[in-house]
PDB file of C-alpha atoms in Angstrom:
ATOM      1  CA  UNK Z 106      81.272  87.324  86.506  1.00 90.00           C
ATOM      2  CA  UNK Z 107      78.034  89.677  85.901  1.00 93.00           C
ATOM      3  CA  UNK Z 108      75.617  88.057  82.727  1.00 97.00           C
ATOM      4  CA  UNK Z 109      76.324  90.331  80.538  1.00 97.00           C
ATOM      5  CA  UNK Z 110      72.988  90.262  78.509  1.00 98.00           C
ATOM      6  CA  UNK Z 111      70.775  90.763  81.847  1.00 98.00           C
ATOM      7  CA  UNK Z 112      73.029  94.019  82.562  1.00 98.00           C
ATOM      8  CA  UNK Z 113      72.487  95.449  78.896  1.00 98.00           C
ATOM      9  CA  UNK Z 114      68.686  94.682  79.163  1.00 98.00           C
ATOM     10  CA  UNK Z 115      68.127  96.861  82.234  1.00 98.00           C
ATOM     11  CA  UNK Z 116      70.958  99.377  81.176  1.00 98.00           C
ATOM     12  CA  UNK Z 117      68.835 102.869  79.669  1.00 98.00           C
ATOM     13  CA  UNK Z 118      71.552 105.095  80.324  1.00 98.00           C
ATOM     14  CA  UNK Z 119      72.964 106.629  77.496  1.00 97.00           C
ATOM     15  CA  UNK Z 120      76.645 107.188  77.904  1.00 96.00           C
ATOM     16  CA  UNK Z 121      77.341 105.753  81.144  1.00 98.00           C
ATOM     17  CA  UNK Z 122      77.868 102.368  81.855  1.00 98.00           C
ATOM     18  CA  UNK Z 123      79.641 101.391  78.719  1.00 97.00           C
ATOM     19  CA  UNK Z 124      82.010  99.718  77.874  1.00 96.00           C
ATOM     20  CA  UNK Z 125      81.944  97.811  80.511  1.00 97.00           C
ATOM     21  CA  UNK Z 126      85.069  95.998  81.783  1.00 97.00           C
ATOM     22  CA  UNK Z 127      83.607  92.533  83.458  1.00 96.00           C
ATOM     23  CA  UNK Z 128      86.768  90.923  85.195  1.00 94.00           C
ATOM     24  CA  UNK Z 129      86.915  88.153  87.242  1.00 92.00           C
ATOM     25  CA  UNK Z 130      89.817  88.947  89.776  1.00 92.00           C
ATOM     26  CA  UNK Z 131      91.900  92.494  90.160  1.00 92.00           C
ATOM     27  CA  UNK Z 132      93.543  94.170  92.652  1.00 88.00           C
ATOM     28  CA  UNK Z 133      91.001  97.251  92.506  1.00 90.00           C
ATOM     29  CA  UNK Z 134      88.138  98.789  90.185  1.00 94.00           C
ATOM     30  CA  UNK Z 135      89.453 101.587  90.638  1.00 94.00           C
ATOM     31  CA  UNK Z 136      92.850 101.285  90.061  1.00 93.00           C
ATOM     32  CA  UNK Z 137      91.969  99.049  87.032  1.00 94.00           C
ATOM     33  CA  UNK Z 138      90.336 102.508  85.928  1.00 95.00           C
ATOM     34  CA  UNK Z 139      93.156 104.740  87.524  1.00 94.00           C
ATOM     35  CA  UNK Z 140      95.496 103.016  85.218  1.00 91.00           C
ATOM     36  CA  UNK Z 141      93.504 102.841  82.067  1.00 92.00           C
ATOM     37  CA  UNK Z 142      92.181 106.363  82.454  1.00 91.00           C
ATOM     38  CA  UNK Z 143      95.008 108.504  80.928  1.00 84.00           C
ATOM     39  CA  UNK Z 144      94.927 106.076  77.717  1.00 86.00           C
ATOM     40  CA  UNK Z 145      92.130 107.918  76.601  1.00 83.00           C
ATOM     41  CA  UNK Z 146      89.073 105.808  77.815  1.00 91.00           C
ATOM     42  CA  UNK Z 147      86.057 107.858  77.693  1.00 92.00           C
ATOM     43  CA  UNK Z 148      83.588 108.739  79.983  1.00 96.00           C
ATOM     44  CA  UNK Z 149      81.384 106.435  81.434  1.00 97.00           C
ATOM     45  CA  UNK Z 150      83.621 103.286  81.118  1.00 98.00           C
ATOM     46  CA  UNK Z 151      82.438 100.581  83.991  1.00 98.00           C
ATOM     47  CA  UNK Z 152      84.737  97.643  85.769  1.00 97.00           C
ATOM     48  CA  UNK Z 153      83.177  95.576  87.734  1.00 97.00           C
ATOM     49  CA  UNK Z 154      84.763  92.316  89.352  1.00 95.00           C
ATOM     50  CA  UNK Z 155      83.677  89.591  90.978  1.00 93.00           C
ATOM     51  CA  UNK Z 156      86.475  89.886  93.793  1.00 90.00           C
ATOM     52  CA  UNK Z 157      89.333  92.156  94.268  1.00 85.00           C
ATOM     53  CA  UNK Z 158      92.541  91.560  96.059  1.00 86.00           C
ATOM     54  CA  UNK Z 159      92.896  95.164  97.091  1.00 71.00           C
ATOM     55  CA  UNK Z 160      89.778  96.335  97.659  1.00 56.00           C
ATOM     56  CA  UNK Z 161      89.549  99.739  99.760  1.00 53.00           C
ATOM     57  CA  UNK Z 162      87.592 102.783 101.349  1.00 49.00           C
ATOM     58  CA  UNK Z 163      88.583 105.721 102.655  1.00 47.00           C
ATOM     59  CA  UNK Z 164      91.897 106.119 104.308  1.00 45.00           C
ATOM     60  CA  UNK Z 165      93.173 103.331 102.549  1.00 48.00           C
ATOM     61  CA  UNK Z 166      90.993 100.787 104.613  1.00 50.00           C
ATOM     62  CA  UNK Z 167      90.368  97.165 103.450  1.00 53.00           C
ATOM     63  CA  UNK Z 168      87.149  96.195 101.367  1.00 51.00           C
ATOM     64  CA  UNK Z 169      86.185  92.936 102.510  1.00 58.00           C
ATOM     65  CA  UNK Z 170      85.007  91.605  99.113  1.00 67.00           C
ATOM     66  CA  UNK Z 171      83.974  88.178  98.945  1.00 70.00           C
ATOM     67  CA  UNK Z 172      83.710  86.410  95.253  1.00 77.00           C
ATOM     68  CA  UNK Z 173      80.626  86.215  93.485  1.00 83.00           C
ATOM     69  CA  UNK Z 174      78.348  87.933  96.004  1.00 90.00           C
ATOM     70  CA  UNK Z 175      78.501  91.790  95.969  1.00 94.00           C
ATOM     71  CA  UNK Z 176      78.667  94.408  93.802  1.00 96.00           C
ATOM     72  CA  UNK Z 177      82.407  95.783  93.553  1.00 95.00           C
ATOM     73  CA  UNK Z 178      82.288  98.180  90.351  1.00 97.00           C
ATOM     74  CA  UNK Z 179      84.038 101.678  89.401  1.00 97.00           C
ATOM     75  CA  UNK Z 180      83.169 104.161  86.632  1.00 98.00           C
ATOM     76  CA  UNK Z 181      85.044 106.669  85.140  1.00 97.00           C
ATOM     77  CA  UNK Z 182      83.921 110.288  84.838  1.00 97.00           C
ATOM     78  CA  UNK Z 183      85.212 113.489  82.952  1.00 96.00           C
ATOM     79  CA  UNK Z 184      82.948 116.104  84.880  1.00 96.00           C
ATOM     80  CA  UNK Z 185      82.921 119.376  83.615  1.00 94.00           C
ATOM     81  CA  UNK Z 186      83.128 121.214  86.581  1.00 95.00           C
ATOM     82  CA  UNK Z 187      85.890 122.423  88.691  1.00 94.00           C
ATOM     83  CA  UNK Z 188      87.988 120.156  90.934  1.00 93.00           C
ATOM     84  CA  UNK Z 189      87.179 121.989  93.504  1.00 94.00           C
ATOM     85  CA  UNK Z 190      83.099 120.256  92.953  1.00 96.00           C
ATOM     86  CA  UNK Z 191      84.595 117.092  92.678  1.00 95.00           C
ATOM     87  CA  UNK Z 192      84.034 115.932  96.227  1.00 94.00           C
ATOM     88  CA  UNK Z 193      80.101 116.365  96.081  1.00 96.00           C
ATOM     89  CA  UNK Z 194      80.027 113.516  93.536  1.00 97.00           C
ATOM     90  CA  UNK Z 195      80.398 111.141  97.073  1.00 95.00           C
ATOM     91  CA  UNK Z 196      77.315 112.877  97.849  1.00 97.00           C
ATOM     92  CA  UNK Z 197      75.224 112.713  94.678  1.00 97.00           C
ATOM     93  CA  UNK Z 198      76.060 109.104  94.039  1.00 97.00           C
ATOM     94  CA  UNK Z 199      75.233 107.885  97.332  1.00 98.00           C
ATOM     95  CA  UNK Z 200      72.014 109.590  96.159  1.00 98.00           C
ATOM     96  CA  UNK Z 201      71.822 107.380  93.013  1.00 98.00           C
ATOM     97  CA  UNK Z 202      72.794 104.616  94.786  1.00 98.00           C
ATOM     98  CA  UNK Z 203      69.311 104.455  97.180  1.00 98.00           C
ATOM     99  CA  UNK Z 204      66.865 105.274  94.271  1.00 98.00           C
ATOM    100  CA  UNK Z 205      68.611 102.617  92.696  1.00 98.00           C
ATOM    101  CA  UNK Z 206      68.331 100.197  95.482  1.00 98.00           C
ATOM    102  CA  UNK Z 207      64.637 101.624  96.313  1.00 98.00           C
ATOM    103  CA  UNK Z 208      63.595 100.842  92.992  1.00 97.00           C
ATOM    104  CA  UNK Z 209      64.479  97.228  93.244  1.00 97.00           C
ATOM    105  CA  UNK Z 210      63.341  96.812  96.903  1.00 97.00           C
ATOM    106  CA  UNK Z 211      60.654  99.381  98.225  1.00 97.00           C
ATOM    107  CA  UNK Z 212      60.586  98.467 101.532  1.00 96.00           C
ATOM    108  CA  UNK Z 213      63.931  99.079 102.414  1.00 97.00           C
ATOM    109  CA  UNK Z 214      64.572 102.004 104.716  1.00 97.00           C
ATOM    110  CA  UNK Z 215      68.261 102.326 103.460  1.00 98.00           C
ATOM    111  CA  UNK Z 216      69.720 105.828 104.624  1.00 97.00           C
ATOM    112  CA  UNK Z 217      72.691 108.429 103.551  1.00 98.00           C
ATOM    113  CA  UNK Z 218      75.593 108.784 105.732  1.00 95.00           C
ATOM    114  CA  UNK Z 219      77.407 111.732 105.097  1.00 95.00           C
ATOM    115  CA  UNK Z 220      80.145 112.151 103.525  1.00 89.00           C
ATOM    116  CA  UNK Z 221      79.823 108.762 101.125  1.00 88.00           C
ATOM    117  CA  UNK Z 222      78.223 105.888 102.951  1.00 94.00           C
ATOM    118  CA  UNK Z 223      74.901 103.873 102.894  1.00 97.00           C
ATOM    119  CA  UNK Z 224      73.080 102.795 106.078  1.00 96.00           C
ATOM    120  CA  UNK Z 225      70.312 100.436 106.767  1.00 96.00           C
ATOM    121  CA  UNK Z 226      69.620  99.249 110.260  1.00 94.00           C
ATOM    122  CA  UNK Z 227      72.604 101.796 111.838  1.00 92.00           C
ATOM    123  CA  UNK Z 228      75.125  98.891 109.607  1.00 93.00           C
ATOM    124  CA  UNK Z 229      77.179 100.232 106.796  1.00 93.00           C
ATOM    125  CA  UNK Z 230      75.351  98.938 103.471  1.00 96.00           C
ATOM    126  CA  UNK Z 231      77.771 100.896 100.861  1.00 95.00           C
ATOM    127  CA  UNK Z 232      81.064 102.931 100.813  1.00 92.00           C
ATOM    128  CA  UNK Z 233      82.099 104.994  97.925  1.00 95.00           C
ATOM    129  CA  UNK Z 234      85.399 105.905  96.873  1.00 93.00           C
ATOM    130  CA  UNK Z 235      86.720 109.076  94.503  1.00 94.00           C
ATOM    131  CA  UNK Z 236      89.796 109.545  93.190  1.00 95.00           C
ATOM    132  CA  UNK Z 237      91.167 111.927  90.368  1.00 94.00           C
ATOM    133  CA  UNK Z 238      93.068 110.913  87.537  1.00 92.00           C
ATOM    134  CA  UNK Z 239      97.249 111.368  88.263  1.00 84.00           C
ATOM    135  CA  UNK Z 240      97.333 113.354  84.892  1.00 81.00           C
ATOM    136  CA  UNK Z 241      95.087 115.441  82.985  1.00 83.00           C
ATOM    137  CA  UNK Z 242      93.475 114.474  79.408  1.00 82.00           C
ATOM    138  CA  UNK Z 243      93.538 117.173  76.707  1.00 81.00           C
ATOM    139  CA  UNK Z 244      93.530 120.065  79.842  1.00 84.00           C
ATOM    140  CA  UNK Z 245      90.630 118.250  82.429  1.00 87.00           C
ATOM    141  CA  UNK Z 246      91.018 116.336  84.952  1.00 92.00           C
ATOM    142  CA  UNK Z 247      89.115 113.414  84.931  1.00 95.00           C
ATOM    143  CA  UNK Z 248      87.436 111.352  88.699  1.00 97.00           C
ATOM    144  CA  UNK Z 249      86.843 107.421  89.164  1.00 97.00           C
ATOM    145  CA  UNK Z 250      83.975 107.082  91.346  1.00 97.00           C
ATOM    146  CA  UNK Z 251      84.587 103.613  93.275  1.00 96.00           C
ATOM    147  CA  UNK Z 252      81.656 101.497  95.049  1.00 96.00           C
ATOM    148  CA  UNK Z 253      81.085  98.719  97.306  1.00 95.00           C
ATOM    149  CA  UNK Z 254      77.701  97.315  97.722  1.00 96.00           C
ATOM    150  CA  UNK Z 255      76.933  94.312 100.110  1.00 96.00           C
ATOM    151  CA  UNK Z 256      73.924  92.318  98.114  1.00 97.00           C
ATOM    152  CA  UNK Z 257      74.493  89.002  98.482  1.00 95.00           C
ATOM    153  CA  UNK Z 258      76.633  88.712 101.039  1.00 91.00           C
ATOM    154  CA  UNK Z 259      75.287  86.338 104.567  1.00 87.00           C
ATOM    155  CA  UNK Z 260      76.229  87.242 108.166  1.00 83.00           C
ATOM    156  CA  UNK Z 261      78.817  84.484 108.098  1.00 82.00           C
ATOM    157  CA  UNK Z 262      80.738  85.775 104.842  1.00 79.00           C
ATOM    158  CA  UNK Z 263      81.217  88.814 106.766  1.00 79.00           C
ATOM    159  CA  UNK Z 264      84.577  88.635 109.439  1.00 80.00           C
ATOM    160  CA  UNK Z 265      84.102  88.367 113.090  1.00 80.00           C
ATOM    161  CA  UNK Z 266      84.913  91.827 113.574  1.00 81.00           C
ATOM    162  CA  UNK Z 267      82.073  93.115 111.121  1.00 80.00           C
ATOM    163  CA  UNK Z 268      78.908  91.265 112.456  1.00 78.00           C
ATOM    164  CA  UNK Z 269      77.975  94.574 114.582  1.00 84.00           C
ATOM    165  CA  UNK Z 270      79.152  97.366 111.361  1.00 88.00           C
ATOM    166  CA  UNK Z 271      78.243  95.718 107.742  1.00 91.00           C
ATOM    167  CA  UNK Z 272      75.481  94.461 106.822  1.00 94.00           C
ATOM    168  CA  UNK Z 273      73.454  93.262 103.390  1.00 95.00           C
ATOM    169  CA  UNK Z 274      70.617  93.088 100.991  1.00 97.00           C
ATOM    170  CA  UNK Z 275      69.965  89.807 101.581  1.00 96.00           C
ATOM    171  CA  UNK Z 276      70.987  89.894 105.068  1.00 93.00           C
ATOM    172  CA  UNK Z 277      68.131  91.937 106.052  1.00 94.00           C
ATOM    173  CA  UNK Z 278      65.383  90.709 103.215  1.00 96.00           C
ATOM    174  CA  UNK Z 279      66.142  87.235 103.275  1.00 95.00           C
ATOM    175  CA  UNK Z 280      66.368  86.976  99.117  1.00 96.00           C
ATOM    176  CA  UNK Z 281      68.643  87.607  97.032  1.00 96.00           C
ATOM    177  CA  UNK Z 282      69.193  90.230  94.649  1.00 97.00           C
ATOM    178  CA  UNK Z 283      70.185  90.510  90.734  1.00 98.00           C
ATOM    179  CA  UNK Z 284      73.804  92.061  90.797  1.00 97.00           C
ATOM    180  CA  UNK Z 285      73.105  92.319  87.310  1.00 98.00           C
ATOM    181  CA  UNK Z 286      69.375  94.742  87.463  1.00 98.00           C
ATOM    182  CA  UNK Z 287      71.181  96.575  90.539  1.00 98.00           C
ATOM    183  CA  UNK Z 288      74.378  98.089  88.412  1.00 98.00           C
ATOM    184  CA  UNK Z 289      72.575  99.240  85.559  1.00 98.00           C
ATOM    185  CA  UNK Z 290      69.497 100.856  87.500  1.00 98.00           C
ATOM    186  CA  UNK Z 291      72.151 102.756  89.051  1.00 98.00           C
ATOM    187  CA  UNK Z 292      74.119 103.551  85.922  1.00 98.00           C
ATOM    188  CA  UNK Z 293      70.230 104.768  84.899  1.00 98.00           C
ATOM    189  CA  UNK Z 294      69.789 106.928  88.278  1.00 98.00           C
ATOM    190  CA  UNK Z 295      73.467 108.290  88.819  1.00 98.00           C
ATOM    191  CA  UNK Z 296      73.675 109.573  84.736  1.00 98.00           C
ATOM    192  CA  UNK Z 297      69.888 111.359  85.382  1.00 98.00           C
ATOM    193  CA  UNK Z 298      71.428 113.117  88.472  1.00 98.00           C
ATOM    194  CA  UNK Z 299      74.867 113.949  87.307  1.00 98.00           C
ATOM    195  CA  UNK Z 300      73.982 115.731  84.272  1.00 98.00           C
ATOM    196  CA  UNK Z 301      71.866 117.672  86.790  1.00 98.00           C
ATOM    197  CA  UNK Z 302      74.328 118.754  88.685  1.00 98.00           C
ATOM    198  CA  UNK Z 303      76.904 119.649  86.046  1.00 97.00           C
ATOM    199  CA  UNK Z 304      74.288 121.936  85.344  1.00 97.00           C
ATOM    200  CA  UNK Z 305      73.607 122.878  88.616  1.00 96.00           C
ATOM    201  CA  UNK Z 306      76.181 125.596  89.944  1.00 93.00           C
ATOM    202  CA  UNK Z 307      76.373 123.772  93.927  1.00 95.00           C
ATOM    203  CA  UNK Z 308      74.456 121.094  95.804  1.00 97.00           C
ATOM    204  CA  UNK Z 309      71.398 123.166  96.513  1.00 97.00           C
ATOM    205  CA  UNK Z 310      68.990 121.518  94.707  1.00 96.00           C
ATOM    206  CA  UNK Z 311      69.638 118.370  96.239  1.00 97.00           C
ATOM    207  CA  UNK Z 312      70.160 119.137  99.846  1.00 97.00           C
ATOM    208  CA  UNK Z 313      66.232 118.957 101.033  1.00 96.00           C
ATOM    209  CA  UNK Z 314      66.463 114.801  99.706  1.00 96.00           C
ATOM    210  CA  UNK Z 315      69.837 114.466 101.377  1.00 97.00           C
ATOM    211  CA  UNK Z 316      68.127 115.466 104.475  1.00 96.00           C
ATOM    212  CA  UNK Z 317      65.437 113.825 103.989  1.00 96.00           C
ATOM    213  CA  UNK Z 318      66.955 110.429 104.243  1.00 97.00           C
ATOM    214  CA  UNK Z 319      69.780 111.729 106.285  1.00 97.00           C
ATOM    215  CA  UNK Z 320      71.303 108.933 109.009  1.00 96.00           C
ATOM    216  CA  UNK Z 321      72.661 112.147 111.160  1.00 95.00           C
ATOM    217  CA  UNK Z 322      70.167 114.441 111.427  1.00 92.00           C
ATOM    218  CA  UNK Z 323      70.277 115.932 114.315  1.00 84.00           C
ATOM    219  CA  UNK Z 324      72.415 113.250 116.408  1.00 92.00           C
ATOM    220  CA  UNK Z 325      75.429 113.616 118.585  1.00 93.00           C
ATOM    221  CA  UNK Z 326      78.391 112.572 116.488  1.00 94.00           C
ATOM    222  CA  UNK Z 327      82.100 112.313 116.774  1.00 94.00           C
ATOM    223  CA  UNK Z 328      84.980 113.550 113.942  1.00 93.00           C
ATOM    224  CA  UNK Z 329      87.480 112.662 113.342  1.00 90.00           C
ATOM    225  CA  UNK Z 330      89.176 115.173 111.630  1.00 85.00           C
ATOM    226  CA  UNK Z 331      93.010 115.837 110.825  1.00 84.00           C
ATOM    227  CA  UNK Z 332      93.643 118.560 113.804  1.00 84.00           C
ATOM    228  CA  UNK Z 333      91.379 116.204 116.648  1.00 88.00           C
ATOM    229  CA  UNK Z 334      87.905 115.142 117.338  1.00 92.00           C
ATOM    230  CA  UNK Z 335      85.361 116.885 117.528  1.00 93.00           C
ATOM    231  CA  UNK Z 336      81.635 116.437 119.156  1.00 94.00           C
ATOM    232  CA  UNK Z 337      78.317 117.552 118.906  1.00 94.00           C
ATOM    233  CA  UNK Z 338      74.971 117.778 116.962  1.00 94.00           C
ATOM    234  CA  UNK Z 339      74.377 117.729 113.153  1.00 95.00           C
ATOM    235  CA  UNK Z 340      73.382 121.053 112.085  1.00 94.00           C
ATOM    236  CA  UNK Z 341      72.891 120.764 108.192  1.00 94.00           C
ATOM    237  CA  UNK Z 342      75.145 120.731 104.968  1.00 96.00           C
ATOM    238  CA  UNK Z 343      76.539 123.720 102.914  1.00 97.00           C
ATOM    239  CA  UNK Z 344      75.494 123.984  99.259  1.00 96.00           C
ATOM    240  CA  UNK Z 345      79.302 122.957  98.688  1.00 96.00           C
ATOM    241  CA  UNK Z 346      78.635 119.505 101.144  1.00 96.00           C
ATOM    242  CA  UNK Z 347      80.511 120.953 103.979  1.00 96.00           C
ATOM    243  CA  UNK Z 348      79.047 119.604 106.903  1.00 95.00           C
ATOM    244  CA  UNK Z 349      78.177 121.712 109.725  1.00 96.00           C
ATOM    245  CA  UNK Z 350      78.487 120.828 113.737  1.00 95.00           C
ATOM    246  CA  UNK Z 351      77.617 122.771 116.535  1.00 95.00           C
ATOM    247  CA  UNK Z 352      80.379 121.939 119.277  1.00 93.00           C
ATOM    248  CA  UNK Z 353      81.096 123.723 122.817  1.00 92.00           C
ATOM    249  CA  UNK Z 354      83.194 126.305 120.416  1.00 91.00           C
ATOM    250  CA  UNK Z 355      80.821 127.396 118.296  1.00 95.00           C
ATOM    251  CA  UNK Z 356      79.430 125.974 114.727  1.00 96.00           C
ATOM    252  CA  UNK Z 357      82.396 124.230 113.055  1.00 94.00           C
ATOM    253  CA  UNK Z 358      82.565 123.575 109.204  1.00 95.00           C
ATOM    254  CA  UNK Z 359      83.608 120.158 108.333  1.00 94.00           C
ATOM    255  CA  UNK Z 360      84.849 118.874 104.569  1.00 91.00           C
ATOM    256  CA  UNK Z 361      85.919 115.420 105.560  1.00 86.00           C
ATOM    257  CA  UNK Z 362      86.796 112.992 108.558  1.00 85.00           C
ATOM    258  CA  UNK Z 363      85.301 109.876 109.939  1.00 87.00           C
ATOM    259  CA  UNK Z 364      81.975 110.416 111.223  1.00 91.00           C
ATOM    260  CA  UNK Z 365      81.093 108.154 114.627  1.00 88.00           C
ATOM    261  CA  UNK Z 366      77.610 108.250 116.441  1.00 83.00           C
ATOM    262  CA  UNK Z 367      78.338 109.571 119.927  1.00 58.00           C
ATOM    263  CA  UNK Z 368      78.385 106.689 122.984  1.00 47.00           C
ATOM    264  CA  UNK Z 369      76.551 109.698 125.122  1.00 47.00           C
ATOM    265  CA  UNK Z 370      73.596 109.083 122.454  1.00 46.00           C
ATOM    266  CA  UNK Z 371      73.710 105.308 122.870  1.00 39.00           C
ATOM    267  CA  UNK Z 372      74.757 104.338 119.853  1.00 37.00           C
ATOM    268  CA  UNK Z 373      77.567 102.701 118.760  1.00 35.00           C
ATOM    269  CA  UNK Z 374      80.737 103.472 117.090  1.00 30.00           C
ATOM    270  CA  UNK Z 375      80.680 103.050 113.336  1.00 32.00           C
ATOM    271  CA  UNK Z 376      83.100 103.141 110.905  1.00 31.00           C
TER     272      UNK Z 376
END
């Protein structure tokens, strides 16, 4: 499991991050918090494991999560903002998530995949997963943000069928990296950006770093969405994170599906 003491020496965060729930083996950190959530655990509650049985992304989709080399960790939120903001927090904590990295390795030209992904080298670093609580608390509804973060992890801890998708930390630096210093610089970066935008009424202030570091700016990408695929460029995000694509019938606003870089740029299909 995480050392404790080297966590709460690098944690600066003031109410996230704590308590933190250090298990060995679960099924999921975010069901762990799912469950726990409607017992009246507070805000900013952290579980972190060294393996989970159940791991997933979007869509239900397996988490490979091998023991005692990644970062597999959930925290629970109470945001006091409407539901209906609930799905930027993919956004703003992928945006956490790189400073956090950044700060620990400079060099790295990590980038953010939209809706909830981190990319380095065109591989999938980092997925996030949000879910709401089944039940309100005292009249809110409360969100467990869920994360997956390939550190330690070596091409041959990855499956076969990964090699050309996921890669690592240590994959592409060659060194390894303190699980330990990485989850509480990003409990440090992730509280200084969501008490901005609790105070913020949309994503606007945040949209010019988004794009900034954006993997899809202007490339040819594929949707998946829940009426068919669509194609074309990458024309921006709305201040609400709706993406925006320019296909043969005109702009089309997307709020979720899985994003693919086209074959017809030369790329190749991610996940």
């Amino acid at each position: 499991m995480i050392e404790e003491e080297i966590y709460f020496a690098n944690l600066k965060a003031s109410r996230l991050g704590m308590p933190l729930i250090n298990a060995d083996t679960v099924d999921s950190t975010n069901k762990l918090l799912l469950d726990k959530a409607t017992q009246g655990l507070k805000e900013g509650a952290l579980a972190v494991a060294e393996t989970q049985t159940a791991g997933r992304g979007r869509h239900n989709r397996t988490w490979h999560s091998p023991s005692g080399l990644n970062l597999y960790f959930s925290l629970l939120l109470w945001p006091k903002v409407p539901t209906t903001r609930f799905p930027q927090l993919a956004m703003i904590s992928a945006m956490a998530l790189r400073n956090a990295i950044l700060e620990e390795i400079p060099e790295l030209n990590v980038k953010l995949k939209w809706p909830n992904d981190l990319w380095l080298d065109e591989r999938k670093l980092s997925g996030i997963l949000c879910e709401c609580t089944p039940e309100e608390v005292e009249g809110r509804r409360g969100i467990v943000l869920g994360i997956g973060l390939n550190v330690n992890s070596q091409m041959n801890d990855f499956p076969q069928e990964l090699h050309n998708i996921a890669t690592s930390l240590r994959w592409k630096t060659g060194q390894e990296t303190s699980r330990e210093r990485l989850l509480a610089i990003f409990c440090n970066q992730f509280q200084e950006i969501y008490d901005r935008w609790q105070d913020s009424e949309s994503l606007a202030t945040f949209l010019p770093e988004w794009r900034k570091y954006d993997a899809l700016a202007d490339r040819i990408i594929t949707v998946d969405t829940p009426t068919g695929k669509l194609t074309g460029p990458v024309m921006g995000y709305t201040d609400t994170g709706i993406m925006l694509l320019k296909t043969n019938d005109g702009v089309k606003s997307i709020s979720a599906g899985d994003v693919h870089v086209s074959r017809e740029e030369g790329g190749e299909r991610r996940g």
